[in-house]
Amino acid sequence: MLEDAKQVARDHYLEYHFRAKHDLPIVTKRFEDVAKLAIADMQRQLDADAGRKVYKDYIKALNLYFIPFFGKTFITNIDHERIQDFNRWRIRQMGREPKASTLNTHNSAMNRVYDEAFARGFVAQGKVPILSNKGEGAERRLDFRRDEYRTLIRKLPHWIDRGKGGKSRDMRHLLRDYVLILANTGMRHGTEAQNLRWKHVTVFEENDLEYVEFYLHGKTKPHEAIGRAGTIGYLKRIHARTEAIKHMDFYAMLTAEAGFASVLFARWNGHRASAPDLQGFSKGRWTAQVP
């Protein structure tokens, strides 16, 4: 028994000596263990409003693809060949070739895991596999021609009148102003627009005309957008329909605490319009709905 224990100890010593000599980490971990550490760190930052919004996408990619495939594999054993196996498996899981933007997100998620592993001494620097991005670029959404846009704007009021009462009519009113604000500012549909609150709106005058500046933050770095003259009218309509703030003067509301934190693209009750409600700001859907 004693001799066996000595032999095990000797084997461990030789292994540790070999790893130290060849710049390999003394302690190794399975991929899923390290990935969960990285996920926990990103989630803590998100919960503290300190993390990047894209961390949600990283966490989703790790849980859906990387952990199911690499789970029990030691992180030090993931090489180029194993990465290629994963790429082929991912295509089968997705049912298609991933786009370049998807691969960028997945590669960044994987790099977060290796950053965590390196910081904890689980993997040596220079031992991280190279991740490539050979995906197709995203397809550009169809643009509205000028005449199509004018027709759309002219017919939106009639489209609202044809809607049923309640939420349907309420959403049509909001979507009309949503379309007009995006078209007159260059604001991005989706996260950038949905993140907007009244505190991100500033009104200023130039040449006796009122303009609106929006502070925007979404998947790209924060930036400003200036609305064309007349954009303020669309904001006033939203304000006038929102029960919680419509009793306040519009300009006073922009700096008052009650309006300051309120969601801009909200239904009459002040609740944020959901992504499905605002989804489909595309040429195909709108030309079908507003004939």
Short mmCIF file of C-alpha atoms in Angstrom, two decimals:
data_model
loop_
_atom_site.label_atom_id
_atom_site.label_comp_id
_atom_site.label_asym_id
_atom_site.label_seq_id
_atom_site.Cartn_x
_atom_site.Cartn_y
_atom_site.Cartn_z
CA MET A 1 0.00 0.00 0.00
CA LEU A 2 2.76 2.42 0.98
CA GLU A 3 4.73 1.62 -2.15
CA ASP A 4 1.63 2.18 -4.30
CA ALA A 5 1.06 5.58 -2.69
CA LYS A 6 4.70 6.52 -3.30
CA GLN A 7 4.38 5.52 -6.96
CA VAL A 8 1.22 7.64 -7.41
CA ALA A 9 2.95 10.60 -5.77
CA ARG A 10 6.01 10.11 -7.99
CA ASP A 11 3.80 9.98 -11.11
CA HIS A 12 2.02 13.20 -10.10
CA TYR A 13 5.35 14.91 -9.48
CA LEU A 14 6.71 13.89 -12.87
CA GLU A 15 3.52 15.05 -14.59
CA TYR A 16 3.61 18.43 -12.83
CA HIS A 17 7.31 18.79 -13.65
CA PHE A 18 6.61 18.01 -17.30
CA ARG A 19 3.75 20.54 -17.45
CA ALA A 20 5.82 23.28 -15.82
CA LYS A 21 8.76 22.61 -18.18
CA HIS A 22 6.54 22.81 -21.29
CA ASP A 23 4.53 25.85 -20.15
CA LEU A 24 1.37 23.83 -19.51
CA PRO A 25 -1.02 24.64 -16.64
CA ILE A 26 -0.60 22.52 -13.53
CA VAL A 27 -4.37 22.26 -13.00
CA THR A 28 -6.75 21.57 -15.87
CA LYS A 29 -10.54 21.79 -16.10
CA ARG A 30 -13.30 20.46 -18.29
CA PHE A 31 -14.78 22.96 -20.73
CA GLU A 32 -18.22 23.09 -19.13
CA ASP A 33 -16.72 23.98 -15.74
CA VAL A 34 -14.78 26.91 -17.14
CA ALA A 35 -17.70 28.03 -19.31
CA LYS A 36 -19.97 28.13 -16.26
CA LEU A 37 -17.41 30.31 -14.48
CA ALA A 38 -17.37 32.70 -17.45
CA ILE A 39 -21.18 32.71 -17.60
CA ALA A 40 -21.43 33.44 -13.88
CA ASP A 41 -19.04 36.37 -14.25
CA MET A 42 -20.96 37.85 -17.20
CA GLN A 43 -24.29 37.37 -15.42
CA ARG A 44 -22.97 39.17 -12.33
CA GLN A 45 -21.98 42.12 -14.48
CA LEU A 46 -25.36 42.15 -16.22
CA ASP A 47 -27.20 42.04 -12.89
CA ALA A 48 -25.15 45.02 -11.72
CA ASP A 49 -25.90 46.94 -14.95
CA ALA A 50 -22.17 46.95 -15.61
CA GLY A 51 -21.94 44.29 -18.31
CA ARG A 52 -22.25 44.72 -22.06
CA LYS A 53 -25.66 43.82 -23.46
CA VAL A 54 -24.02 41.39 -25.85
CA TYR A 55 -23.14 39.23 -22.82
CA LYS A 56 -26.71 37.87 -23.05
CA ASP A 57 -25.90 36.61 -26.55
CA TYR A 58 -22.60 35.10 -25.35
CA ILE A 59 -24.36 33.24 -22.54
CA LYS A 60 -27.01 31.94 -24.94
CA ALA A 61 -24.37 30.72 -27.43
CA LEU A 62 -22.40 28.94 -24.71
CA ASN A 63 -25.48 27.18 -23.33
CA LEU A 64 -26.96 26.22 -26.71
CA TYR A 65 -23.85 25.16 -28.61
CA PHE A 66 -20.50 25.16 -26.85
CA ILE A 67 -21.34 23.41 -23.58
CA PRO A 68 -23.44 20.65 -25.24
CA PHE A 69 -20.58 19.88 -27.65
CA PHE A 70 -17.41 20.44 -25.63
CA GLY A 71 -18.90 19.80 -22.16
CA LYS A 72 -16.72 17.01 -20.73
CA THR A 73 -13.70 17.77 -22.90
CA PHE A 74 -10.69 19.12 -21.04
CA ILE A 75 -10.15 22.68 -22.20
CA THR A 76 -6.47 21.91 -22.84
CA ASN A 77 -7.49 19.16 -25.30
CA ILE A 78 -9.51 21.38 -27.63
CA ASP A 79 -7.43 21.72 -30.79
CA HIS A 80 -7.97 22.78 -34.40
CA GLU A 81 -9.41 19.40 -35.40
CA ARG A 82 -11.89 19.49 -32.52
CA ILE A 83 -12.94 23.02 -33.50
CA GLN A 84 -13.60 21.82 -37.06
CA ASP A 85 -15.74 18.97 -35.69
CA PHE A 86 -17.70 21.54 -33.71
CA ASN A 87 -18.20 23.76 -36.77
CA ARG A 88 -19.72 20.85 -38.72
CA TRP A 89 -21.91 19.85 -35.74
CA ARG A 90 -23.13 23.43 -35.32
CA ILE A 91 -24.25 23.60 -38.96
CA ARG A 92 -26.29 20.43 -38.46
CA GLN A 93 -27.83 21.85 -35.28
CA MET A 94 -28.71 25.18 -36.89
CA GLY A 95 -29.81 23.63 -40.18
CA ARG A 96 -27.81 26.21 -42.12
CA GLU A 97 -24.44 27.94 -42.43
CA PRO A 98 -24.20 30.59 -39.69
CA LYS A 99 -23.87 34.21 -40.79
CA ALA A 100 -20.70 36.18 -40.18
CA SER A 101 -22.38 38.17 -37.38
CA THR A 102 -23.38 34.91 -35.64
CA LEU A 103 -19.83 33.56 -35.90
CA ASN A 104 -18.45 36.79 -34.47
CA THR A 105 -20.74 36.43 -31.46
CA HIS A 106 -19.87 32.74 -31.00
CA ASN A 107 -16.14 33.37 -31.33
CA SER A 108 -16.32 36.16 -28.76
CA ALA A 109 -18.24 33.88 -26.40
CA MET A 110 -15.58 31.18 -26.77
CA ASN A 111 -12.84 33.76 -26.15
CA ARG A 112 -14.55 34.75 -22.89
CA VAL A 113 -14.19 31.14 -21.74
CA TYR A 114 -10.50 31.07 -22.62
CA ASP A 115 -9.96 34.46 -20.93
CA GLU A 116 -11.45 32.92 -17.78
CA ALA A 117 -9.32 29.80 -18.14
CA PHE A 118 -6.12 31.77 -18.61
CA ALA A 119 -6.88 34.08 -15.68
CA ARG A 120 -7.32 31.06 -13.40
CA GLY A 121 -4.25 29.24 -14.68
CA PHE A 122 -6.25 26.46 -16.35
CA VAL A 123 -4.68 27.02 -19.77
CA ALA A 124 -1.37 28.51 -20.84
CA GLN A 125 -1.06 31.62 -22.98
CA GLY A 126 -0.52 30.69 -26.62
CA LYS A 127 -2.49 27.45 -26.28
CA VAL A 128 -5.83 28.95 -27.35
CA PRO A 129 -7.17 27.53 -30.65
CA ILE A 130 -7.67 29.99 -33.50
CA LEU A 131 -11.31 30.63 -34.34
CA SER A 132 -12.10 31.63 -37.92
CA ASN A 133 -15.03 33.50 -39.39
CA LYS A 134 -15.95 32.42 -42.91
CA GLY A 135 -19.68 33.07 -42.63
CA GLU A 136 -21.72 34.96 -45.17
CA GLY A 137 -22.49 38.60 -44.53
CA ALA A 138 -25.96 39.49 -43.35
CA GLU A 139 -28.48 40.19 -46.08
CA ARG A 140 -29.47 43.83 -46.32
CA ARG A 141 -33.12 44.56 -45.59
CA LEU A 142 -35.12 45.93 -48.48
CA ASP A 143 -35.25 49.72 -48.59
CA PHE A 144 -38.33 51.82 -49.20
CA ARG A 145 -38.24 53.94 -52.33
CA ARG A 146 -39.19 57.57 -51.81
CA ASP A 147 -42.60 57.12 -53.46
CA GLU A 148 -43.29 54.00 -51.37
CA TYR A 149 -42.41 55.83 -48.17
CA ARG A 150 -44.72 58.73 -49.04
CA THR A 151 -47.54 56.29 -49.81
CA LEU A 152 -46.94 54.47 -46.53
CA ILE A 153 -47.07 57.67 -44.48
CA ARG A 154 -50.19 58.87 -46.28
CA LYS A 155 -52.06 55.60 -45.65
CA LEU A 156 -51.02 54.98 -42.05
CA PRO A 157 -53.93 57.01 -40.53
CA HIS A 158 -56.47 54.92 -42.50
CA TRP A 159 -54.62 51.75 -41.42
CA ILE A 160 -55.04 52.85 -37.80
CA ASP A 161 -58.77 53.43 -38.28
CA ARG A 162 -59.20 49.91 -39.67
CA GLY A 163 -57.69 48.35 -36.54
CA LYS A 164 -59.77 46.79 -33.80
CA GLY A 165 -60.17 48.61 -30.50
CA GLY A 166 -57.98 48.06 -27.44
CA LYS A 167 -54.39 46.95 -27.81
CA SER A 168 -54.59 46.60 -31.60
CA ARG A 169 -55.59 50.24 -32.15
CA ASP A 170 -53.21 51.41 -29.44
CA MET A 171 -50.28 49.61 -31.08
CA ARG A 172 -51.13 51.00 -34.51
CA HIS A 173 -50.98 54.54 -33.15
CA LEU A 174 -47.60 53.77 -31.58
CA LEU A 175 -46.24 52.06 -34.69
CA ARG A 176 -47.12 55.09 -36.82
CA ASP A 177 -45.00 57.35 -34.61
CA TYR A 178 -42.33 54.67 -34.28
CA VAL A 179 -41.94 54.49 -38.08
CA LEU A 180 -41.85 58.26 -38.42
CA ILE A 181 -39.27 58.74 -35.67
CA LEU A 182 -36.98 56.03 -37.05
CA ALA A 183 -37.30 57.39 -40.59
CA ASN A 184 -36.49 60.95 -39.49
CA THR A 185 -33.53 60.11 -37.25
CA GLY A 186 -31.80 57.08 -38.76
CA MET A 187 -32.35 55.28 -35.45
CA ARG A 188 -31.99 51.49 -35.62
CA HIS A 189 -35.02 49.29 -35.23
CA GLY A 190 -34.80 46.91 -32.26
CA THR A 191 -32.59 47.29 -29.20
CA GLU A 192 -31.50 50.84 -29.98
CA ALA A 193 -35.08 52.10 -30.20
CA GLN A 194 -36.45 49.96 -27.36
CA ASN A 195 -33.77 51.22 -24.95
CA LEU A 196 -34.97 54.80 -25.37
CA ARG A 197 -36.40 56.62 -22.37
CA TRP A 198 -37.59 60.20 -22.17
CA LYS A 199 -34.38 61.09 -20.32
CA HIS A 200 -32.50 60.37 -23.57
CA VAL A 201 -34.38 63.19 -25.36
CA THR A 202 -33.15 66.78 -25.57
CA VAL A 203 -35.03 69.59 -27.34
CA PHE A 204 -33.16 72.58 -28.80
CA GLU A 205 -33.91 75.47 -31.16
CA GLU A 206 -32.13 76.53 -34.30
CA ASN A 207 -33.34 79.14 -36.79
CA ASP A 208 -36.64 79.38 -34.89
CA LEU A 209 -37.29 75.65 -35.38
CA GLU A 210 -37.39 72.98 -32.68
CA TYR A 211 -35.18 69.95 -33.09
CA VAL A 212 -34.74 66.81 -31.00
CA GLU A 213 -31.51 65.07 -30.08
CA PHE A 214 -31.63 61.41 -29.01
CA TYR A 215 -28.93 59.69 -26.98
CA LEU A 216 -28.86 56.13 -28.34
CA HIS A 217 -27.28 52.95 -27.06
CA GLY A 218 -27.80 49.45 -28.40
CA LYS A 219 -25.44 46.85 -29.81
CA THR A 220 -23.08 49.57 -31.04
CA LYS A 221 -21.32 52.17 -28.92
CA PRO A 222 -23.50 55.03 -27.57
CA HIS A 223 -24.06 57.91 -29.98
CA GLU A 224 -26.41 60.80 -30.73
CA ALA A 225 -28.98 61.25 -33.48
CA ILE A 226 -30.72 64.47 -34.49
CA GLY A 227 -34.31 64.31 -35.71
CA ARG A 228 -35.47 66.40 -38.63
CA ALA A 229 -37.66 69.40 -37.91
CA GLY A 230 -41.13 68.07 -37.10
CA THR A 231 -39.91 64.99 -35.20
CA ILE A 232 -40.94 66.64 -31.95
CA GLY A 233 -44.57 66.39 -33.07
CA TYR A 234 -44.40 62.59 -33.11
CA LEU A 235 -42.97 62.61 -29.59
CA LYS A 236 -45.75 64.88 -28.39
CA ARG A 237 -48.34 62.44 -29.73
CA ILE A 238 -46.77 59.56 -27.77
CA HIS A 239 -46.64 61.76 -24.67
CA ALA A 240 -50.33 62.71 -25.06
CA ARG A 241 -51.36 59.02 -25.21
CA THR A 242 -49.34 57.83 -22.18
CA GLU A 243 -51.54 57.94 -19.08
CA ALA A 244 -48.77 58.29 -16.50
CA ILE A 245 -47.25 61.44 -17.99
CA LYS A 246 -49.83 63.06 -20.29
CA HIS A 247 -51.04 65.37 -17.51
CA MET A 248 -47.58 66.95 -17.39
CA ASP A 249 -46.34 69.71 -19.66
CA PHE A 250 -44.28 68.05 -22.40
CA TYR A 251 -41.14 70.11 -21.83
CA ALA A 252 -41.39 69.85 -18.03
CA MET A 253 -41.88 66.09 -18.35
CA LEU A 254 -38.53 65.68 -20.09
CA THR A 255 -36.70 66.77 -16.93
CA ALA A 256 -39.17 65.64 -14.25
CA GLU A 257 -38.45 62.42 -12.36
CA ALA A 258 -41.83 60.88 -13.31
CA GLY A 259 -41.15 61.23 -17.01
CA PHE A 260 -37.37 61.04 -16.83
CA ALA A 261 -37.18 57.25 -16.44
CA SER A 262 -40.28 56.37 -18.45
CA VAL A 263 -39.94 54.24 -21.57
CA LEU A 264 -40.45 56.29 -24.73
CA PHE A 265 -41.94 53.67 -27.06
CA ALA A 266 -44.63 52.61 -24.63
CA ARG A 267 -48.30 51.72 -24.83
CA TRP A 268 -50.94 53.97 -23.28
CA ASN A 269 -50.40 52.34 -19.85
CA GLY A 270 -46.69 53.14 -19.89
CA HIS A 271 -45.60 49.52 -20.44
CA ARG A 272 -42.78 49.04 -22.90
CA ALA A 273 -43.94 47.80 -26.30
CA SER A 274 -42.61 44.26 -26.62
CA ALA A 275 -40.17 43.17 -29.31
CA PRO A 276 -42.86 41.13 -31.15
CA ASP A 277 -45.15 44.20 -31.11
CA LEU A 278 -42.52 46.32 -32.83
CA GLN A 279 -40.99 43.51 -34.87
CA GLY A 280 -41.42 43.50 -38.61
CA PHE A 281 -40.44 47.06 -39.48
CA SER A 282 -39.66 45.84 -42.97
CA LYS A 283 -40.74 46.60 -46.48
CA GLY A 284 -42.39 43.22 -46.95
CA ARG A 285 -44.63 43.38 -43.88
CA TRP A 286 -45.62 47.03 -44.10
CA THR A 287 -46.50 46.97 -47.80
CA ALA A 288 -48.68 43.95 -47.08
CA GLN A 289 -50.46 45.57 -44.13
CA VAL A 290 -50.83 49.08 -45.55
CA PRO A 291 -52.06 48.49 -49.11
#
